[in-house]
Coordinates of C-alpha atoms and ligand atoms in Angstrom, one line a residue:
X1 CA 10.0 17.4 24.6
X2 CA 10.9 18.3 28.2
X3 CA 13.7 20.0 26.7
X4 CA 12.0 22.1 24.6
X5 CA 11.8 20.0 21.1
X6 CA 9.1 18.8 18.8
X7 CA 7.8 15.4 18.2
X8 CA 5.6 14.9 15.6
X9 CA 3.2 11.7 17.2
X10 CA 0.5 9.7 15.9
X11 CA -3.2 10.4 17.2
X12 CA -6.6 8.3 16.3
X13 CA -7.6 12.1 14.4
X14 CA -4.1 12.8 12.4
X15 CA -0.3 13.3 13.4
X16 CA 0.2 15.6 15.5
X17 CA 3.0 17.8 16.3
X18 CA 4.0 17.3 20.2
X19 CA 5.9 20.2 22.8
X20 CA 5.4 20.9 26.0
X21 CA 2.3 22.6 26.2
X22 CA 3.6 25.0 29.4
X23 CA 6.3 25.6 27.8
X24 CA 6.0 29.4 26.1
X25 CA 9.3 28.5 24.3
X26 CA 8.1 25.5 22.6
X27 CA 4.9 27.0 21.6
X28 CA 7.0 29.5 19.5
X29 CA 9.0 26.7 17.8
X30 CA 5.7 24.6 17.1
X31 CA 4.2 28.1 15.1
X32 CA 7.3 28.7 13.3
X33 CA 7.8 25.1 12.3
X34 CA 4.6 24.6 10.7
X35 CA 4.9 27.9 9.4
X36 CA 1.6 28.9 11.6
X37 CA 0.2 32.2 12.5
X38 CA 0.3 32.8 15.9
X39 CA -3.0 33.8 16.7
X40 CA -4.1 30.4 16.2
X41 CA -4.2 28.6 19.2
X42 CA -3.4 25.2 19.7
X43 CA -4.8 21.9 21.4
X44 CA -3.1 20.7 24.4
X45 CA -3.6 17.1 24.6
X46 CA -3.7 14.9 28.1
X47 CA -3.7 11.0 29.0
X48 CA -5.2 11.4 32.1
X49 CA -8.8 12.9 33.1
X50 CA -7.9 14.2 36.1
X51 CA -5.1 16.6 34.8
X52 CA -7.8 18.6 33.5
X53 CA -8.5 20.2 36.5
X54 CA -4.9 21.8 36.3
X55 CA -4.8 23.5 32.8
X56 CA -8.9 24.6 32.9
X57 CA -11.4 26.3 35.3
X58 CA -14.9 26.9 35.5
X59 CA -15.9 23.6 34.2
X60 CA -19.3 23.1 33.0
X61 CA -21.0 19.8 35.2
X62 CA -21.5 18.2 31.4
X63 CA -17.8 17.7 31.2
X64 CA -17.9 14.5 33.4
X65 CA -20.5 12.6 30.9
X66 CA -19.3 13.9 27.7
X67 CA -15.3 12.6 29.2
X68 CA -16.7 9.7 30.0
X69 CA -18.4 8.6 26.6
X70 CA -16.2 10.3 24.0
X71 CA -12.6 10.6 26.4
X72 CA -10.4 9.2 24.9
X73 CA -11.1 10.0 21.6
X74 CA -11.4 12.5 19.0
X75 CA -13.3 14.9 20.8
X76 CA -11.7 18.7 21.5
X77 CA -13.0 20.8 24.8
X78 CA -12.6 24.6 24.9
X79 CA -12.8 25.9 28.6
X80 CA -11.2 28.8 30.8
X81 CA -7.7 28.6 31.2
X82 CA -5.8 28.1 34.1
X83 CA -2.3 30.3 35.0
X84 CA -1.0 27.2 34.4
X85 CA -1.2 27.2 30.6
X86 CA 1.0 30.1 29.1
X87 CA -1.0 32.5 26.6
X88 CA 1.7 31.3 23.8
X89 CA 0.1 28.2 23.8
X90 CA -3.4 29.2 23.4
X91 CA -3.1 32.0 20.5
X92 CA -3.5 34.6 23.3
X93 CA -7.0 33.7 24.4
X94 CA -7.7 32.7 28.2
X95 CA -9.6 29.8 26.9
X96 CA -7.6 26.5 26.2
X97 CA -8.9 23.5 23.6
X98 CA -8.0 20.5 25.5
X99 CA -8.5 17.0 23.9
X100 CA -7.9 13.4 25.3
X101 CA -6.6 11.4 22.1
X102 CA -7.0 7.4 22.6
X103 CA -4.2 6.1 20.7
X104 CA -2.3 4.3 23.2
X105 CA 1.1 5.8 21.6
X106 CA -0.2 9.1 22.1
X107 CA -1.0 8.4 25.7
X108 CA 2.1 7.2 26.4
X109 CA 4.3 10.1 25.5
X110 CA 2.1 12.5 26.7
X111 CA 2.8 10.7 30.1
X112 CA 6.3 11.2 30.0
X113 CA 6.2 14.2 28.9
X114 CA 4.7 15.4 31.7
X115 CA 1.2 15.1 31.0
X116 CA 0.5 18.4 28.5
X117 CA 1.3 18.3 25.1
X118 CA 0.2 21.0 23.2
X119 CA 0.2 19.4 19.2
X120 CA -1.4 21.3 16.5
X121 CA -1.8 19.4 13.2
X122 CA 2.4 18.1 11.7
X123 CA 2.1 19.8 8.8
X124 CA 2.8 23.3 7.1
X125 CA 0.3 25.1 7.3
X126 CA -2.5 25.3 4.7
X127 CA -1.4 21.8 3.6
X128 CA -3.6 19.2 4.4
X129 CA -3.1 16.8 7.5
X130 CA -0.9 14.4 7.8
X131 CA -2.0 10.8 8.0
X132 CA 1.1 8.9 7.9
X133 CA 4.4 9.4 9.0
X134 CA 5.5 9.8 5.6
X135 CA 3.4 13.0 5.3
X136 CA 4.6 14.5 8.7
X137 CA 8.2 14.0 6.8
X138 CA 7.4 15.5 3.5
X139 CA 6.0 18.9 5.4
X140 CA 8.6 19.1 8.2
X141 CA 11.4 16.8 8.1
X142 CA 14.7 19.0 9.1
X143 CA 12.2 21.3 11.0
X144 CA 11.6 19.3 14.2
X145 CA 13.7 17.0 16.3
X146 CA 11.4 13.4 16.0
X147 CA 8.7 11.7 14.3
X148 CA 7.1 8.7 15.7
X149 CA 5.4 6.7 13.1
X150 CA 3.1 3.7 13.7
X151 CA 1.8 3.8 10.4
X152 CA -1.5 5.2 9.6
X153 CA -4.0 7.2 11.5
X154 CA -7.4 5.5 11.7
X155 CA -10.1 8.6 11.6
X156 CA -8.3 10.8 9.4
X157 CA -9.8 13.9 9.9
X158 CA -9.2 16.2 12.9
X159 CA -11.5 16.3 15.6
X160 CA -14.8 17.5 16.7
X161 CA -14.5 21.0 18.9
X162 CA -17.3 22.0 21.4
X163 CA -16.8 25.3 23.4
X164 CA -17.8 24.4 26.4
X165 CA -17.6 28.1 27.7
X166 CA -21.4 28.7 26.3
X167 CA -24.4 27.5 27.2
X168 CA -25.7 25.0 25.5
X169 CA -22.2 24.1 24.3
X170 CA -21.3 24.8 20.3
X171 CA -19.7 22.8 17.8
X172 CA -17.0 24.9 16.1
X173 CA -15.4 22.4 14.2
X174 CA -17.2 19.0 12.9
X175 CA -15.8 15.7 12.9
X176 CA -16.3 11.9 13.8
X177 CA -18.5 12.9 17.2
X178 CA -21.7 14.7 15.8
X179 CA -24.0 16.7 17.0
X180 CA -26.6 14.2 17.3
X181 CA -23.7 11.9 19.4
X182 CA -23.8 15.0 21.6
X183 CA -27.4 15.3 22.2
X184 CA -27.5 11.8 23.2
X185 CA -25.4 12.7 26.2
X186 CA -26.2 15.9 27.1
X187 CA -29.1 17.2 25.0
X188 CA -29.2 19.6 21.8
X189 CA -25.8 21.6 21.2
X190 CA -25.1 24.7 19.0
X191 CA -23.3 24.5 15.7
X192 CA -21.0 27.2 14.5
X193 CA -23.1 28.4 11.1
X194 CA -20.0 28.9 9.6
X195 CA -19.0 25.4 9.5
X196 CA -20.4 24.7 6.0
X197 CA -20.8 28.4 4.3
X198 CA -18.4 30.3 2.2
X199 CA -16.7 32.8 3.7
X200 CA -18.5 35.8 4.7
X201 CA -18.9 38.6 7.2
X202 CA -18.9 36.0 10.1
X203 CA -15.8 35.5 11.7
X204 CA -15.5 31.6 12.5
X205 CA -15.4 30.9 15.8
X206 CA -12.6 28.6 16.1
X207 CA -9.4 31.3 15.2
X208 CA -8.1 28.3 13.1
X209 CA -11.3 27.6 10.5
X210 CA -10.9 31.2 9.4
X211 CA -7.6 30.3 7.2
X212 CA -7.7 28.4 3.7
X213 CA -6.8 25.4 5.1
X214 CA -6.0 22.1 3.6
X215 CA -5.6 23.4 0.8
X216 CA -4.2 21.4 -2.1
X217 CA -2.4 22.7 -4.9
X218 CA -4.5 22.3 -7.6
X219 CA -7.8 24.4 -7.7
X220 CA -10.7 22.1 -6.0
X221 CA -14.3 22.0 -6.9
X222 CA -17.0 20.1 -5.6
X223 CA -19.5 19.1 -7.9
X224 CA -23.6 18.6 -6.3
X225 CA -26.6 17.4 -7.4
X226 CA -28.1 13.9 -6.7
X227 CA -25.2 11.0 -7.6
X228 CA -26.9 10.3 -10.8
X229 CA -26.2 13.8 -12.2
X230 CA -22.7 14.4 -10.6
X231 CA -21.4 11.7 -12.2
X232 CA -22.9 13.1 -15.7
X233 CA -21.2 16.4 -15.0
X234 CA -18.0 14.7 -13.3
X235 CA -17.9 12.9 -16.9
X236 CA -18.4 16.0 -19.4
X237 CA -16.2 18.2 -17.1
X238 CA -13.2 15.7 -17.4
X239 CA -14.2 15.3 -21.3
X240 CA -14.0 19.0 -21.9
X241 CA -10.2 18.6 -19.9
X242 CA -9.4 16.0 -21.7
X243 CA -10.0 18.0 -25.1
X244 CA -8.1 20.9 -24.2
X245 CA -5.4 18.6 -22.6
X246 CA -5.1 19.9 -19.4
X247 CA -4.5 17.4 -16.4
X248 CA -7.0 17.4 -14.3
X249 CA -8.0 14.9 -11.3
X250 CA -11.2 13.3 -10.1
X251 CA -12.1 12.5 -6.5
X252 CA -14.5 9.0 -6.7
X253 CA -15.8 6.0 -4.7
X254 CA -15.3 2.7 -5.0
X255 CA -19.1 2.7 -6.4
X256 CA -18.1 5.5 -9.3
X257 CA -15.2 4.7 -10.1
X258 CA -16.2 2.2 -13.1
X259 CA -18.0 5.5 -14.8
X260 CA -15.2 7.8 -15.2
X261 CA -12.5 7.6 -18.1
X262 CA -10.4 10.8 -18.5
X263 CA -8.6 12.4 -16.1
X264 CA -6.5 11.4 -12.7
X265 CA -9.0 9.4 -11.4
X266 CA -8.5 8.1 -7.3
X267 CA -11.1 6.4 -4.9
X268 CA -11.5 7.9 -1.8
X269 CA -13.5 5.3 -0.6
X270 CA -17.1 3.9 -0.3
X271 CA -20.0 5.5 -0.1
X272 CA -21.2 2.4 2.3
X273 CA -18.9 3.1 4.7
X274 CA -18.0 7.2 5.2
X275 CA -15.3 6.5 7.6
X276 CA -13.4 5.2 4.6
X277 CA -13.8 8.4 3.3
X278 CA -12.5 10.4 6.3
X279 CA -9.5 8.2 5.9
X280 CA -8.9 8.5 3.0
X281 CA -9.2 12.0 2.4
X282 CA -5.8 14.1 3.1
X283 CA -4.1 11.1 1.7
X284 CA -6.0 11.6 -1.9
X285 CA -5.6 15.7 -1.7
X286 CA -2.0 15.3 -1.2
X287 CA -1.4 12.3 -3.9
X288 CA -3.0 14.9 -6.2
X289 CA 0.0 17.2 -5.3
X290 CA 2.4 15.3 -6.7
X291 CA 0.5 14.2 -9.7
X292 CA 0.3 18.0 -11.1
X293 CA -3.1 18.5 -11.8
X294 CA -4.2 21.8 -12.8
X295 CA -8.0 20.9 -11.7
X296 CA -9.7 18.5 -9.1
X297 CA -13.4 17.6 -9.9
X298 CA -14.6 15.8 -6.5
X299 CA -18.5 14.6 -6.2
X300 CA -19.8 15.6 -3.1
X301 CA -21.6 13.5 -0.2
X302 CA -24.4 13.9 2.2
X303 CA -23.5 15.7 5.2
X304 CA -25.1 13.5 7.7
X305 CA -22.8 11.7 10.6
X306 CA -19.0 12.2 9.8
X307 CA -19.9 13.3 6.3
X308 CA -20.4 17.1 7.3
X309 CA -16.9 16.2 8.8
X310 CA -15.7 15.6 5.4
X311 CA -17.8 18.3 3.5
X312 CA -16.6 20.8 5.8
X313 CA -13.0 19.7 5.2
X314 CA -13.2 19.4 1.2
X315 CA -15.3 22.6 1.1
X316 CA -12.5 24.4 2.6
X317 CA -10.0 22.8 0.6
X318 CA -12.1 23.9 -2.7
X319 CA -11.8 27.5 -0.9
X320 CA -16.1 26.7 -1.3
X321 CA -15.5 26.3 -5.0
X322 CA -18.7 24.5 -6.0
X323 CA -20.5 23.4 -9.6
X324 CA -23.8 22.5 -9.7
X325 CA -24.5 19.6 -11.9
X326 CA -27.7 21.1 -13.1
X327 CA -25.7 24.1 -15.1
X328 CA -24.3 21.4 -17.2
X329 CA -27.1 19.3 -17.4
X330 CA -28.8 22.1 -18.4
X331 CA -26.6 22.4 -21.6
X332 CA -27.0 18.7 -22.9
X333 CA -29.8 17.4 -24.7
X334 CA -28.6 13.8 -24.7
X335 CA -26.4 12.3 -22.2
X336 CA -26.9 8.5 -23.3
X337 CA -27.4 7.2 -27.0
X338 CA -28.4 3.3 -27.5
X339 CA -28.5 1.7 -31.0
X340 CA -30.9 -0.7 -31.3
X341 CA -30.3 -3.7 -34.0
X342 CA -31.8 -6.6 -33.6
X343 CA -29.5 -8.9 -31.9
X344 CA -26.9 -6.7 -30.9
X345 CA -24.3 -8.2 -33.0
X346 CA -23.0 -6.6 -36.2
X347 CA -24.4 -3.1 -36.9
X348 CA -25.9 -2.0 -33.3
X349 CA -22.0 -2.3 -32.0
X350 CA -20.9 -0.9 -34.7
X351 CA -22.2 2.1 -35.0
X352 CA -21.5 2.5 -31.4
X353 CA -17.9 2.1 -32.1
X354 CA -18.2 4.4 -35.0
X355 CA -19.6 7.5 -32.6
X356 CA -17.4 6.5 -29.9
X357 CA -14.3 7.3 -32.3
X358 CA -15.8 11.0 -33.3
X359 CA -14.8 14.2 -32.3
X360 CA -17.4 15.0 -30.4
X361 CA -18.2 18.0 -28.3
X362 CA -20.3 16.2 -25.4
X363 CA -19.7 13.4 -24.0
X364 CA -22.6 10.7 -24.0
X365 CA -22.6 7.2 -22.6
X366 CA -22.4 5.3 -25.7
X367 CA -24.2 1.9 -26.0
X368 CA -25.8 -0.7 -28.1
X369 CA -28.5 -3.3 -27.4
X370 CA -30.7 -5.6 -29.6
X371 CA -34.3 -6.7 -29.6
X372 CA -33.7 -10.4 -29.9
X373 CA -30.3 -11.3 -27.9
X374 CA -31.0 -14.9 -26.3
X375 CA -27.9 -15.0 -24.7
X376 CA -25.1 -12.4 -23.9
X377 CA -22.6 -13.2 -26.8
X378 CA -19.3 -11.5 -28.5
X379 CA -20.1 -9.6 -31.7
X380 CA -20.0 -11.3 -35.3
X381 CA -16.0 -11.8 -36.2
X382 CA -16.8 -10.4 -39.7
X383 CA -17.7 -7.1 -38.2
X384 CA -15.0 -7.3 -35.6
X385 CA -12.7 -8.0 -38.8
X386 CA -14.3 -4.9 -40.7
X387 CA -13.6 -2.8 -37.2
X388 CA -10.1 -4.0 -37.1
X389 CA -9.1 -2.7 -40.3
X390 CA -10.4 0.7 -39.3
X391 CA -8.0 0.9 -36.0
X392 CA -11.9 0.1 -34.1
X393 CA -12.9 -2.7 -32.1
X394 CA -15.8 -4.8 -30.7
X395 CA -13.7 -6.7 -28.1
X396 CA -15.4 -5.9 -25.1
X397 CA -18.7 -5.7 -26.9
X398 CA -21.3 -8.2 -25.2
X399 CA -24.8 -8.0 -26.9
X400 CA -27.1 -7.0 -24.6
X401 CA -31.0 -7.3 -24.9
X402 CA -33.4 -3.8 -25.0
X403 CA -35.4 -3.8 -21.7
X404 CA -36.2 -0.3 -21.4
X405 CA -34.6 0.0 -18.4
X406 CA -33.4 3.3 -16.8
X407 CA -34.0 5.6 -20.1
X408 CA -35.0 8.9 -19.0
X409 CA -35.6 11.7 -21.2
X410 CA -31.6 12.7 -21.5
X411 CA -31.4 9.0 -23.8
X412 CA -31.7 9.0 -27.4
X413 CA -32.5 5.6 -29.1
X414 CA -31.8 5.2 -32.2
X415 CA -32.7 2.0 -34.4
X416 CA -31.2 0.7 -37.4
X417 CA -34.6 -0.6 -39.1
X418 CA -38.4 0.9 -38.3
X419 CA -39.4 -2.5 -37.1
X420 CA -37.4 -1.8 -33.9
X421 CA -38.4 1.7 -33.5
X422 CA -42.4 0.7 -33.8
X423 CA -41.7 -1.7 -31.1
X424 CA -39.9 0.1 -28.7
X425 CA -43.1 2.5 -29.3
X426 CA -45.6 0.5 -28.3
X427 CA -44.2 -1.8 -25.7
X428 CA -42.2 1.3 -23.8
X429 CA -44.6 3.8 -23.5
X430 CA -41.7 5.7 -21.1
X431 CA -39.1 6.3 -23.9
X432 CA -39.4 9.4 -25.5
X433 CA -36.8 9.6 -27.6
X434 CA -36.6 6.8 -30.9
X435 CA -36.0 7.6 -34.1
X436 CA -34.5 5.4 -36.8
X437 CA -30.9 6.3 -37.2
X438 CA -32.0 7.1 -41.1
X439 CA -34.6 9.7 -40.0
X440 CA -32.7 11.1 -36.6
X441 CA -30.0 12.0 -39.8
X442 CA -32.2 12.5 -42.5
X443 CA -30.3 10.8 -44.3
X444 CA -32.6 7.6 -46.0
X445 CA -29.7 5.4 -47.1
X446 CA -30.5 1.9 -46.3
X447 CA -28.4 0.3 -43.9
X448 CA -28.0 -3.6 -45.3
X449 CA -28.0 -6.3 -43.0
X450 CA -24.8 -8.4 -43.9
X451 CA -26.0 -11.5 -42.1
X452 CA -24.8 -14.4 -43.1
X453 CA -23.2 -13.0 -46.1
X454 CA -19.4 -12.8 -46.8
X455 CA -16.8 -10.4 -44.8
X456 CA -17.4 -8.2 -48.2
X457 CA -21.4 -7.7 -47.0
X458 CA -19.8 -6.7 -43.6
X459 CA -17.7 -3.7 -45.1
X460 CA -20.2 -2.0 -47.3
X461 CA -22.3 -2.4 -44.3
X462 CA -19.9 -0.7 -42.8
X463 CA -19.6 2.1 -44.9
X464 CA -23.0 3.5 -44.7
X465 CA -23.0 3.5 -41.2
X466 CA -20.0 5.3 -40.8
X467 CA -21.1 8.3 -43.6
X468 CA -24.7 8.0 -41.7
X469 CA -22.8 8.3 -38.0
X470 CA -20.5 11.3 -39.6
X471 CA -24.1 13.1 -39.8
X472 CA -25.1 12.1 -36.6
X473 CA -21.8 13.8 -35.1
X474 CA -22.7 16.4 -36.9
X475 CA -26.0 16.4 -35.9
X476 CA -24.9 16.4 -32.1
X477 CA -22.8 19.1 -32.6
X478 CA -24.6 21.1 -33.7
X479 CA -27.3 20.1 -30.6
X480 CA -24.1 20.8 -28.4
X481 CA -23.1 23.9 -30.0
X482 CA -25.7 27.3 -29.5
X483 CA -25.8 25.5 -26.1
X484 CA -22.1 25.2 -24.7
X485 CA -21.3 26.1 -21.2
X486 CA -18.6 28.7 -20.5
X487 CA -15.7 25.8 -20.1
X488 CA -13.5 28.1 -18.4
X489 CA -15.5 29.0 -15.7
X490 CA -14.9 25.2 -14.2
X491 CA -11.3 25.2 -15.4
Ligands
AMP501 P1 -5.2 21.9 14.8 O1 -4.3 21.7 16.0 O2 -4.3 22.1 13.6 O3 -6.2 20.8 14.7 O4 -5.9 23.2 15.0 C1 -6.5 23.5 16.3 C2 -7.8 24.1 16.1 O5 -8.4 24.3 17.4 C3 -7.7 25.4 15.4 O6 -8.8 25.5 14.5 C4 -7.9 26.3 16.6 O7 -8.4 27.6 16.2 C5 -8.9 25.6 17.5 N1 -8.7 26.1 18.9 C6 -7.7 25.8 19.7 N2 -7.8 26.4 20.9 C7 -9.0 27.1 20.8 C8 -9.7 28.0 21.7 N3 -9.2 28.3 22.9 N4 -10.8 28.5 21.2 C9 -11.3 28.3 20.0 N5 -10.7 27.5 19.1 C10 -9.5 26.9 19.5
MG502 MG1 -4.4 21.8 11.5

């Protein structure tokens, strides 16, 4: 680095890419290495507090308390430049973003390198940020002259920049020091308005937020609404995919993951603990680069703390490419059908099975449950038999009693005997939707109850529900079909 070369180095925030921040030369080679425009200045990192007085001037009296409780760490200052600092390094401007970075690796080469390292982000541009070592390679290997690697970063996402030219100071950039971190130390700060909008007339005030950045390959899209309903849309989105077999990729969390079934599906981490998120986030985008995915559905989470951190990152990744889940939700009667038998055995599961293996046109979360189950149990083997010889199954099938619990108006019960259906009536006044499955079809063939009887009872059992679930696919359909969504819009 003294001699003018670049070495990529690990920070607490990402990798960065290390020169010699006085050095107008090296400046040149860091743009044309990450294949940067030039007008986009860069960060000069420093291990030691004093050596800021050397690069900035006129600095604010709230400098001392902010160094003191977030130096060193992932916190970027802007102030006014010193002569010191060549305008190559700092995009032209005669303000310089200086930032203190606490891994102890960092510190240590910045030291001897003579105590300014200017280090933008070690990847191309418009990629996202590298993480590991192993990203900084894949972007720039053959470009630079080093990469330090001590495996990977802990934040994962770059950090927070206050201008501390304006009064009070503004965020420009979020990350894992917040605003309300801020006004903790020295009272209420600004935040940039363009942090979490779409592009418009306003210029960002950071040169660098203005680009498409992090950008992976495949087109983005962050789907919002409360949890609940993301993860409905999430699911129908990655149905529709799935039936027009395009590969497409879903962004989850540890507690979502267990609803999703089509698609690329990765955790980013939990939604108990955001920084797991942040850490995991560049990592995910990129996997999804090498997976060839055409489309990447990603839920979307509260921007509070380091989340608006991550919502500003993934927004600008999606280019602010966003679905609302209610357009979808708005398209689908039913999300949810239950059979109800009585003790969840034999023809509850069955039909289940049967409407799970129809070509439907929505997807619906497909269950069965019975009104006298005493004890979770496998389903009857003469059924599973009958299944079997269909290519079905009731393997996994536990039977599961009715409780009436979390069956909103988007769940239609159906029941395989009136009995059922009167009781669910009168002891659940909150479920709206039951019907026998004979009169949801219109279709009054009995269903007979094979209990006890031979493997024989079990198949023409069988038979009737499959012609009465052939209607009921119909039936849905049809429901689904006046209704349908423009697919390609989210595609
Ligand atoms: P990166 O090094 O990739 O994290 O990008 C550095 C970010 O800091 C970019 O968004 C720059 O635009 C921003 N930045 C650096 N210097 C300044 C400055 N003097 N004024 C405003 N933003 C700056
Ligand atoms: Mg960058």
């Amino acid at each position: 680095m003294k001699q003018g070369g670049l070495v990529a180095f690990p920070t607490e925030t990402v990798y960065g890419l290390g020169a010699n921040a006085l050095d107008e030369y090296a400046a040149r080679k860091t743009y044309a290495a990450k294949g940067r425009p030039s007008d986009n200045p860069l960060i000069v990192h420093i291990a030691d507090y004093e050596d800021l007085k050397k690069i900035a001037v006129n600095i604010p009296p709230e400098t001392d308390a902010l160094a003191a409780h977030f130096w060193p760490g992932p916190l970027t200052m802007i102030f006014e430049k010193s002569d010191l600092v060549p305008l190559g390094t700092t995009g032209g401007l005669d303000t310089v973003a200086v930032r203190m970075p606490s891994d102890p690796v960092a510190a240590e080469l910045i030291r001897a390198a003579g105590g300014f390292v200017s280090a933008p982000s070690a990847n191309t541009s418009g990629r996202p940020s590298p993480t590991t070592a192993e990203h900084v390679e894949n972007d720039l290997d053959g470009k630079i002259d080093m990469i330090l690697d001590s495996g990977a970063v802990d934040i994962g996402l770059e950090s927070t920049i206050l201008d501390m030219t304006v009064t009070p100071p503004m965020i420009l950039r979020p990350g894992a020091v917040t605003a309300d971190m801020f006004a903790e130390v020295i009272g209420p700060v600004d935040v940039d308005e363009t942090i979490l909008k779409p592009d418009s007339s306003q210029h960002p005030k950071a040169p660098g937020m203005k680009y498409r950045h992090y950008a992976p390959k495949a087109q983005l899209m962050i789907v919002e609404g409360d949890l609940r309903e993301e993860i409905f849309a999430i699911r129908q989105l990655a149905y529709e995919a799935h039936r027009r077999e395009k590969r497409i990729g879903l962004i989850a969390t540890t507690e979502t993951l267990p609803f999703y079934k089509y698609g690329i599906v990765k955790n980013i981490g939990s939604r108990e603990n955001e920084k797991t998120i942040a850490r995991n986030l560049y990592r995910v985008l990129r996997e999804f680069d090498e997976e060839d995915v055409e489309v990447i559905y990603s839920e979307s989470f509260a921007v509070q703390g380091i989340g608006k951190a991550i919502m500003n990152r993934l927004e600008k990744a999606a280019g602010h490419m966003r679905i609302p889940a209610s357009e979808i939700a708005a398209k689908q009667k039913y999300r949810r059908i239950i059979f109800v038998s009585g003790t969840d055995s034999a023809r509850g599961p069955m039909a289940a099975e049967l409407l799970r293996n129809q070509d439907l046109k929505q997807e619906y979360v497909i269950d069965s449950q019975g009104m006298v189950v005493l004890f979770p149990e496998p389903a009857n083997q003469k059924a599973e038999a009958i299944m079997k010889s269909f290519q079905m199954t009731l393997e996994k099938h536990i039977s599961q009693m009715f409780d009436g619990e979390n069956i909103m108006d988007d769940t239609l019960v159906l029941t395989i005997d009136e009995n059922q259906k009167r009781k669910i009536l009168t002891d659940y006044a909150q479920v709206k939707n039951v019907f026998t499955l004979n009169e949801f079809v219109q279709d009054d063939t009995e269903i007979p109850d094979p209990y006890g009887g031979p493997l024989a009872a079990y198949g023409e059992c069988c038979e009737v529900l499959k012609k009465l679930i052939e209607r009921l696919t119909d039936k849905l359909n049809l429901l689904a079909k006046g209704e349908e969504p423009q697919w390609e819009k989210y595609m």
